[in-house]
Short mmCIF file of C-alpha atoms and ligand atoms in Angstrom, two decimals:
data_model
loop_
_atom_site.label_atom_id
_atom_site.label_comp_id
_atom_site.label_asym_id
_atom_site.label_seq_id
_atom_site.Cartn_x
_atom_site.Cartn_y
_atom_site.Cartn_z
CA MET A 1 -60.89 30.15 -117.84
CA ALA A 2 -61.20 28.32 -121.06
CA ALA A 3 -58.16 28.90 -123.01
CA ALA A 4 -60.23 29.46 -125.96
CA GLU A 5 -61.00 33.10 -124.58
CA GLU A 6 -57.63 34.22 -124.13
CA ARG A 7 -56.80 37.19 -126.31
CA ARG A 8 -53.55 37.87 -127.93
CA ILE A 9 -52.88 41.86 -127.88
CA VAL A 10 -50.19 42.94 -130.09
CA ILE A 11 -48.49 46.39 -129.73
CA PHE A 12 -47.33 49.02 -132.55
CA HIS A 13 -45.65 52.13 -131.86
CA GLY A 14 -44.77 54.41 -134.64
CA VAL A 15 -45.07 53.74 -138.31
CA GLY A 16 -43.04 55.54 -141.28
CA GLU A 17 -40.97 58.40 -140.74
CA PRO A 18 -40.81 60.06 -137.05
CA GLY A 19 -41.97 63.52 -136.85
CA ARG A 20 -40.09 64.13 -133.77
CA VAL A 21 -36.79 63.25 -131.79
CA LEU A 22 -37.11 59.62 -130.64
CA GLU A 23 -36.22 58.47 -127.14
CA PRO A 24 -32.89 56.14 -126.89
CA GLY A 25 -33.73 52.70 -128.07
CA GLU A 26 -36.98 53.66 -129.59
CA SER A 27 -36.36 53.31 -133.42
CA ARG A 28 -36.58 49.66 -133.15
CA TYR A 29 -40.25 49.99 -132.42
CA TRP A 30 -40.85 52.19 -135.44
CA LEU A 31 -42.01 50.16 -138.56
CA GLY A 32 -41.67 50.97 -142.14
CA VAL A 33 -45.11 51.27 -143.88
CA ASP A 34 -44.55 48.31 -145.63
CA ARG A 35 -43.97 46.06 -142.83
CA PHE A 36 -46.72 47.48 -140.82
CA ARG A 37 -49.01 46.67 -143.82
CA ALA A 38 -47.51 43.19 -144.21
CA ALA A 39 -48.27 42.49 -140.39
CA LEU A 40 -51.68 44.14 -140.61
CA ASP A 41 -52.44 41.78 -143.81
CA ARG A 42 -51.58 38.59 -141.61
CA ILE A 43 -53.46 39.92 -138.54
CA ALA A 44 -56.56 40.27 -140.97
CA ALA A 45 -56.28 37.11 -142.35
CA HIS A 46 -55.17 35.12 -139.14
CA PRO A 47 -57.48 32.23 -138.54
CA ASP A 48 -57.74 33.23 -134.78
CA ARG A 49 -58.35 36.89 -135.70
CA GLN A 50 -61.68 37.19 -133.42
CA ARG A 51 -59.25 36.64 -130.62
CA LEU A 52 -56.46 39.36 -131.62
CA SER A 53 -56.47 42.82 -130.23
CA ILE A 54 -54.26 45.87 -131.84
CA THR A 55 -52.76 48.51 -129.53
CA PHE A 56 -50.64 51.49 -130.42
CA ASP A 57 -48.58 53.18 -128.05
CA ASP A 58 -47.19 56.67 -127.49
CA GLY A 59 -49.76 58.85 -129.80
CA ASN A 60 -47.54 59.27 -132.70
CA ASP A 61 -49.58 61.04 -135.43
CA SER A 62 -48.82 58.02 -137.58
CA ASP A 63 -51.51 56.61 -135.47
CA LEU A 64 -54.01 58.67 -137.60
CA LEU A 65 -52.15 59.67 -140.88
CA ILE A 66 -51.01 55.95 -141.51
CA ALA A 67 -52.16 53.29 -139.27
CA ALA A 68 -56.09 53.99 -138.94
CA PRO A 69 -56.97 54.02 -142.70
CA GLU A 70 -54.76 50.90 -143.25
CA LEU A 71 -56.73 49.43 -140.17
CA LEU A 72 -59.97 50.38 -141.66
CA ARG A 73 -59.09 49.19 -145.17
CA ARG A 74 -58.89 45.72 -143.73
CA GLY A 75 -61.88 45.98 -141.38
CA LEU A 76 -59.89 46.17 -138.22
CA GLN A 77 -60.27 48.40 -135.15
CA ALA A 78 -57.76 49.16 -132.40
CA GLU A 79 -56.97 51.02 -129.05
CA PHE A 80 -54.66 54.00 -128.71
CA PHE A 81 -52.55 54.58 -125.98
CA VAL A 82 -51.67 58.56 -125.93
CA LEU A 83 -49.39 60.55 -123.70
CA SER A 84 -51.33 63.53 -122.71
CA GLY A 85 -48.33 65.56 -122.05
CA ARG A 86 -47.07 65.18 -125.84
CA THR A 87 -50.77 66.01 -127.23
CA GLY A 88 -50.56 68.62 -129.71
CA GLN A 89 -46.42 68.28 -130.08
CA ALA A 90 -44.95 67.97 -133.26
CA GLY A 91 -45.16 64.11 -134.41
CA SER A 92 -47.99 63.68 -131.80
CA LEU A 93 -51.39 63.48 -132.23
CA ASP A 94 -53.13 66.72 -131.32
CA ALA A 95 -56.86 66.95 -129.80
CA GLY A 96 -58.95 67.11 -133.17
CA GLN A 97 -56.86 63.86 -134.25
CA ILE A 98 -57.70 62.17 -131.09
CA ARG A 99 -61.26 62.73 -131.89
CA GLU A 100 -60.86 61.85 -135.55
CA LEU A 101 -59.65 58.44 -134.36
CA MET A 102 -62.55 58.06 -132.07
CA GLN A 103 -65.26 59.16 -134.96
CA MET A 104 -63.08 56.05 -136.73
CA GLY A 105 -64.37 53.79 -134.49
CA MET A 106 -60.95 53.59 -132.55
CA ARG A 107 -60.77 53.44 -128.99
CA ILE A 108 -58.53 55.91 -126.54
CA GLY A 109 -56.66 54.77 -123.61
CA SER A 110 -53.79 56.70 -121.09
CA HIS A 111 -50.02 55.96 -121.66
CA GLY A 112 -49.58 58.65 -118.68
CA VAL A 113 -48.52 62.15 -119.42
CA ALA A 114 -44.85 62.35 -120.14
CA HIS A 115 -43.72 58.79 -120.75
CA SER A 116 -42.13 58.10 -117.58
CA ASP A 117 -41.18 54.79 -115.84
CA TRP A 118 -44.09 54.69 -113.12
CA SER A 119 -42.69 51.88 -111.48
CA GLY A 120 -39.71 54.92 -110.45
CA LEU A 121 -42.20 57.51 -109.31
CA SER A 122 -43.33 58.24 -105.83
CA THR A 123 -46.82 57.58 -104.73
CA PRO A 124 -47.96 61.24 -105.26
CA GLU A 125 -46.05 61.59 -108.29
CA LEU A 126 -47.79 58.47 -109.67
CA GLN A 127 -50.96 59.29 -108.55
CA ARG A 128 -50.47 62.72 -110.06
CA GLU A 129 -49.43 61.09 -113.37
CA LEU A 130 -52.49 58.66 -113.89
CA ALA A 131 -54.78 61.35 -112.83
CA THR A 132 -53.71 64.17 -114.78
CA SER A 133 -53.68 61.87 -117.85
CA LYS A 134 -56.87 60.57 -117.30
CA GLU A 135 -58.69 63.98 -116.82
CA ALA A 136 -56.78 65.35 -120.06
CA LEU A 137 -57.87 62.53 -122.26
CA GLU A 138 -61.43 62.66 -120.94
CA ALA A 139 -61.65 66.43 -121.72
CA ILE A 140 -60.79 65.68 -125.24
CA CYS A 141 -62.35 62.56 -125.99
CA GLY A 142 -65.68 63.39 -124.01
CA VAL A 143 -65.71 59.90 -122.84
CA PRO A 144 -64.69 58.04 -119.68
CA VAL A 145 -60.88 56.79 -120.08
CA SER A 146 -60.84 53.92 -118.31
CA SER A 147 -57.43 51.73 -119.88
CA ALA A 148 -54.32 52.44 -119.40
CA ALA A 149 -50.78 50.97 -120.97
CA ILE A 150 -47.78 50.95 -119.18
CA PRO A 151 -44.94 52.88 -120.21
CA PHE A 152 -41.98 50.57 -121.19
CA GLY A 153 -43.94 47.69 -119.72
CA ARG A 154 -42.24 48.63 -116.15
CA TYR A 155 -44.88 48.01 -113.31
CA ASN A 156 -44.81 46.75 -109.56
CA ALA A 157 -47.90 46.20 -107.01
CA ALA A 158 -47.54 49.60 -106.16
CA VAL A 159 -48.21 50.71 -109.74
CA LEU A 160 -51.22 48.12 -110.00
CA ARG A 161 -52.67 49.75 -107.01
CA ALA A 162 -52.11 53.47 -108.29
CA LEU A 163 -53.93 52.25 -111.36
CA LYS A 164 -56.86 50.85 -109.65
CA GLY A 165 -57.20 53.69 -107.46
CA ALA A 166 -56.95 56.20 -109.91
CA GLY A 167 -60.45 54.36 -111.73
CA TYR A 168 -58.71 52.56 -114.32
CA ALA A 169 -60.59 49.20 -115.43
CA VAL A 170 -58.07 47.71 -117.55
CA ALA A 171 -54.02 48.08 -117.34
CA TYR A 172 -51.84 46.61 -120.35
CA SER A 173 -48.42 45.56 -119.65
CA SER A 174 -45.80 44.41 -122.46
CA ASP A 175 -45.25 40.75 -120.63
CA GLY A 176 -46.09 38.74 -123.79
CA GLY A 177 -48.47 35.86 -123.81
CA SER A 178 -52.22 35.56 -123.87
CA ALA A 179 -54.32 37.73 -121.88
CA ALA A 180 -57.52 36.74 -120.03
CA PRO A 181 -60.69 38.83 -120.64
CA ALA A 182 -61.79 38.85 -116.94
CA ALA A 183 -58.19 40.14 -115.78
CA PHE A 184 -57.29 43.59 -114.72
CA LEU A 185 -53.75 43.34 -116.39
CA HIS A 186 -53.47 42.46 -119.88
CA PRO A 187 -50.28 41.18 -121.26
CA ARG A 188 -49.40 42.37 -124.79
CA THR A 189 -46.18 41.42 -127.00
CA SER A 190 -44.55 44.43 -129.12
CA LEU A 191 -43.99 44.15 -132.99
CA ARG A 192 -40.52 45.49 -133.56
CA ARG A 193 -38.69 46.31 -136.77
CA ASP A 194 -36.54 43.03 -135.93
CA THR A 195 -39.70 41.10 -135.46
CA THR A 196 -39.54 38.20 -138.35
CA ASP A 197 -42.43 36.69 -139.79
CA SER A 198 -42.17 33.69 -138.02
CA ILE A 199 -42.12 35.34 -134.65
CA LEU A 200 -45.23 37.44 -135.74
CA GLU A 201 -46.94 34.09 -136.40
CA ASN A 202 -45.77 32.74 -132.74
CA ILE A 203 -47.17 35.92 -130.99
CA LEU A 204 -50.66 35.71 -133.22
CA SER A 205 -51.09 31.87 -132.65
CA GLY A 206 -49.91 31.89 -129.05
CA THR A 207 -47.28 29.40 -129.62
CA MET A 208 -43.79 30.20 -127.71
CA PRO A 209 -40.63 29.24 -129.61
CA PRO A 210 -38.77 26.50 -127.56
CA TRP A 211 -35.68 29.02 -126.84
CA LYS A 212 -38.36 31.61 -125.36
CA ARG A 213 -40.29 29.17 -123.25
CA LEU A 214 -36.77 27.96 -122.13
CA ARG A 215 -35.70 31.75 -121.04
CA ARG A 216 -38.68 32.01 -119.10
CA PHE A 217 -38.39 28.82 -117.27
CA ALA A 218 -34.87 29.93 -116.44
CA GLY A 219 -36.42 33.44 -115.17
CA MET A 220 -38.82 32.05 -112.98
CA THR A 221 -36.16 29.86 -111.51
CA VAL A 222 -34.16 32.65 -110.66
CA ARG A 223 -37.00 34.84 -109.30
CA ALA A 224 -37.85 32.02 -107.28
CA TRP A 225 -34.52 31.41 -105.71
CA PHE A 226 -33.65 34.84 -105.15
ZN1 ZN B 301 -44.50 54.13 -124.56
#
């Protein structure tokens, strides 16, 4: 795999004011509108733009109300991973809004039903979660839904096996780094409220700051030992 073919994939979550009660620890993933616009400006103007992909998780209604128009204004497109169990609830996309995103040229994938930790579900629970969300979103979209973003980035071999078994062709994690187009699992990097411009530049250009390289090396060493 030539490194030149690898992609960097960013994850956005909510933008602006949440229209629902947030989960514990979730607020750090919500960006103010100005910060969101500035991040999109950087992506649109980036020399590696052709190798950058944009995703949104959780199916917040800010996907359509705020994010999509800002994307179109910059000639950008994105894939939106929706929670089928929240569809139509306050603060989340409803079926018509999901279809509106598609009409704007955006793609729709599954984030599961209820934002649960897939690595903690039993096999039957996981199979139900993956099949139910796929069917519900396909009924809304009218096209096959074959990509999934793993909630909280938590997965194991059983999760990947279940995703393939449920008919998903691509899965997205939150592991950071670059993604090989032919791989089943595509790592992504979250943009958070505390993501500075220099960290964002590292994410977009695929360069890892030394402290993170060190930490990753240490992490690998620990895993290899234990
Ligand atoms: Zn999520």
